[in-house]
Amino acid sequence: MNQERRDSLRDAAIEVLAEAGGRGLTHRAVDAAAGVPPGTTKNYFPTRDALLRAVAERCVELYHQVPTPPPTDRESLAAMLRALLENVAGPGRSRLLAISELQSEAARKPWLGAILDRVTAADFADFEHAQRAAGLPVTPHRAAILTLALHAALSHLLAGGPDTLAATGLDDLDEFVHRLLETIYGPPAPGQN
């Protein structure tokens, strides 16, 4: 099969999921979003489960393409975390909305949860490594708290309710990540970034 066409269909399916939700993900909707003749998506992904699997796998691929330069100190870690959260409102928005829809489907389809679990497991490992690279006294517990806080922030950032964003501190992402790091690690030592 044509890999370029396959990827464009998977990307179109991400957009359909982001715009129309799980109920709106149909072969026809993906055909329309991709601008291809009717039946093209069904030729590549014959069942809805095959389409869901393809979208989940594409989301995982795209997740691994998000650039995250390793931090060298506490301040560069804060900048990295802020950039990741800013990505939610920017280029990563559709992918994250699609993942959110896929997670709902995964509650009823464990095989789908196993695909998405690769992203979550990578997050825990990657954020622990980033905290260590920043020179913080990281433990698995601290790393998990930071990762879970970031994951919890995503749904609020995607929904974008101004009252919720203000109540959680997510209306100022720079302040949010600095306070998160301070909550987990205490204030920076004098002279420490």
Coordinates of C-alpha atoms in Angstrom, one line a residue:
M1 CA 0.0 0.0 0.0
N2 CA 1.0 3.6 -0.6
Q3 CA 2.6 4.7 2.7
E4 CA 2.2 8.4 1.9
R5 CA -1.6 7.9 1.2
R6 CA -1.9 5.8 4.4
D7 CA -0.3 8.5 6.5
S8 CA -2.5 11.2 5.0
L9 CA -5.6 9.1 5.8
R10 CA -4.3 8.6 9.4
D11 CA -3.7 12.4 9.7
A12 CA -7.1 13.1 8.4
A13 CA -8.6 10.7 10.9
I14 CA -6.9 12.5 13.7
E15 CA -8.5 15.8 12.5
V16 CA -11.9 14.1 12.3
L17 CA -11.6 12.7 15.8
A18 CA -10.5 16.1 17.1
E19 CA -13.4 17.9 15.4
A20 CA -16.2 15.4 15.5
G21 CA -15.3 13.1 18.4
G22 CA -15.5 9.3 18.4
R23 CA -19.0 9.2 17.0
G24 CA -17.9 11.2 14.0
L25 CA -15.0 9.0 13.1
T26 CA -16.3 7.2 10.0
H27 CA -14.7 6.0 6.8
R28 CA -16.7 8.5 4.9
A29 CA -15.7 11.4 7.2
V30 CA -12.0 10.5 6.8
D31 CA -12.4 10.3 3.0
A32 CA -13.9 13.8 3.0
A33 CA -11.3 15.2 5.3
A34 CA -8.5 13.7 3.2
G35 CA -10.1 14.8 0.0
V36 CA -10.0 11.3 -1.5
P37 CA -12.6 9.3 -3.4
P38 CA -15.3 7.6 -1.3
G39 CA -14.1 4.1 -0.2
T40 CA -10.4 5.0 -0.1
T41 CA -10.2 4.8 3.7
K42 CA -12.1 1.6 3.8
N43 CA -9.7 0.1 1.3
Y44 CA -6.8 0.9 3.7
F45 CA -8.6 0.3 7.0
P46 CA -11.5 -2.1 6.4
T47 CA -13.1 -2.0 9.8
R48 CA -13.7 0.7 12.4
D49 CA -11.3 -1.1 14.7
A50 CA -8.6 -1.1 12.0
L51 CA -9.1 2.7 11.6
L52 CA -8.9 3.2 15.4
R53 CA -5.7 1.2 15.5
A54 CA -4.2 3.2 12.7
V55 CA -5.1 6.5 14.3
A56 CA -3.7 5.4 17.7
E57 CA -0.5 4.2 16.1
R58 CA -0.2 7.5 14.2
C59 CA -0.7 9.5 17.4
V60 CA 2.1 7.5 19.0
E61 CA 4.4 8.2 16.0
L62 CA 3.6 11.9 16.1
Y63 CA 4.1 12.1 19.9
H64 CA 7.7 10.8 19.4
Q65 CA 8.3 13.5 16.8
V66 CA 7.7 16.4 19.2
P67 CA 11.1 18.0 19.9
T68 CA 12.1 18.0 23.5
P69 CA 15.7 19.1 24.0
P70 CA 17.1 17.7 27.2
P71 CA 17.3 20.2 30.0
T72 CA 20.5 21.1 31.6
D73 CA 19.2 22.9 34.7
R74 CA 16.0 23.6 36.6
E75 CA 15.2 26.7 34.4
S76 CA 15.6 24.8 31.1
L77 CA 13.4 22.0 32.5
A78 CA 10.7 24.6 33.3
A79 CA 11.1 26.0 29.8
M80 CA 10.7 22.5 28.3
L81 CA 7.6 21.8 30.3
R82 CA 6.0 25.1 29.4
A83 CA 6.7 24.5 25.7
L84 CA 5.1 21.1 25.9
L85 CA 2.0 22.6 27.6
E86 CA 1.9 25.4 25.0
N87 CA 1.9 22.7 22.3
V88 CA -1.5 21.7 23.5
A89 CA -3.0 25.0 22.2
G90 CA -0.9 24.9 19.1
P91 CA 0.3 22.2 16.7
G92 CA -0.4 19.3 19.1
R93 CA -4.0 20.2 19.8
S94 CA -5.6 17.9 17.2
R95 CA -3.4 15.0 18.2
L96 CA -4.1 15.4 21.9
L97 CA -7.9 15.8 21.3
A98 CA -7.7 12.6 19.2
I99 CA -5.8 10.8 22.0
S100 CA -8.4 11.9 24.5
E101 CA -11.1 10.4 22.3
L102 CA -9.1 7.2 21.8
Q103 CA -8.7 6.9 25.6
S104 CA -12.5 6.9 25.9
E105 CA -12.7 4.1 23.3
A106 CA -9.9 2.3 25.1
A107 CA -12.1 1.9 28.2
R108 CA -14.1 -0.6 26.1
K109 CA -11.3 -1.9 23.9
P110 CA -8.2 -3.0 25.9
W111 CA -6.1 -3.6 22.8
L112 CA -6.4 0.1 22.0
G113 CA -5.4 1.0 25.6
A114 CA -2.2 -1.1 25.1
I115 CA -1.2 1.1 22.1
L116 CA -1.9 4.3 23.9
D117 CA 0.0 3.0 27.0
R118 CA 3.2 3.4 25.0
V119 CA 2.8 7.1 25.1
T120 CA 2.0 7.2 28.8
A121 CA 4.8 4.9 29.8
A122 CA 7.3 6.9 27.7
D123 CA 6.1 10.1 29.5
F124 CA 6.9 8.7 32.9
A125 CA 10.4 7.6 31.8
D126 CA 11.1 10.7 29.8
F127 CA 10.0 13.1 32.5
E128 CA 12.0 11.3 35.1
H129 CA 15.1 11.5 32.8
A130 CA 14.5 15.2 32.2
Q131 CA 14.3 15.9 35.9
R132 CA 17.5 14.0 36.5
A133 CA 19.2 15.8 33.5
A134 CA 18.2 19.1 35.2
G135 CA 20.1 18.2 38.3
L136 CA 17.1 17.8 40.5
P137 CA 17.0 15.1 43.3
V138 CA 14.5 13.0 41.4
T139 CA 12.9 9.9 42.7
P140 CA 10.4 7.7 40.9
H141 CA 7.7 9.1 43.2
R142 CA 8.6 12.7 42.4
A143 CA 8.8 11.9 38.7
A144 CA 5.3 10.3 38.8
I145 CA 3.8 13.3 40.6
L146 CA 5.2 15.7 37.9
T147 CA 4.0 13.5 35.1
L148 CA 0.5 13.0 36.5
A149 CA 0.2 16.8 37.1
L150 CA 1.1 17.5 33.5
H151 CA -1.3 14.9 32.2
A152 CA -4.1 16.3 34.4
A153 CA -3.4 19.8 33.0
L154 CA -3.9 18.6 29.4
S155 CA -7.7 18.1 29.6
H156 CA -8.2 21.5 31.1
L157 CA -6.0 23.2 28.5
L158 CA -7.9 21.4 25.7
A159 CA -11.2 22.5 27.1
G160 CA -9.9 26.0 27.6
G161 CA -12.5 27.1 30.2
P162 CA -11.1 30.5 31.4
D163 CA -12.4 30.1 35.0
T164 CA -10.8 26.6 35.3
L165 CA -7.6 27.8 33.8
A166 CA -7.4 30.7 36.2
A167 CA -8.4 28.5 39.2
T168 CA -5.7 25.9 38.4
G169 CA -3.0 28.5 37.4
L170 CA -3.0 27.2 33.8
D171 CA -3.7 30.7 32.6
D172 CA 0.0 31.5 33.2
L173 CA 2.0 28.4 32.0
D174 CA 5.3 29.8 33.1
E175 CA 4.1 30.4 36.6
F176 CA 2.3 27.0 36.6
V177 CA 5.5 25.0 35.8
H178 CA 7.6 27.0 38.2
R179 CA 5.1 26.4 41.0
L180 CA 4.8 22.7 40.1
L181 CA 8.6 22.3 40.4
E182 CA 8.6 24.2 43.6
T183 CA 5.8 22.1 45.1
I184 CA 7.7 18.9 44.2
Y185 CA 11.3 20.0 44.9
G186 CA 11.0 23.1 47.1
P187 CA 12.3 26.5 46.1
P188 CA 15.6 26.7 44.1
A189 CA 18.7 27.1 46.1
P190 CA 20.3 30.6 46.0
G191 CA 22.1 30.9 42.7
Q192 CA 20.4 27.9 41.2
N193 CA 18.4 28.2 38.0

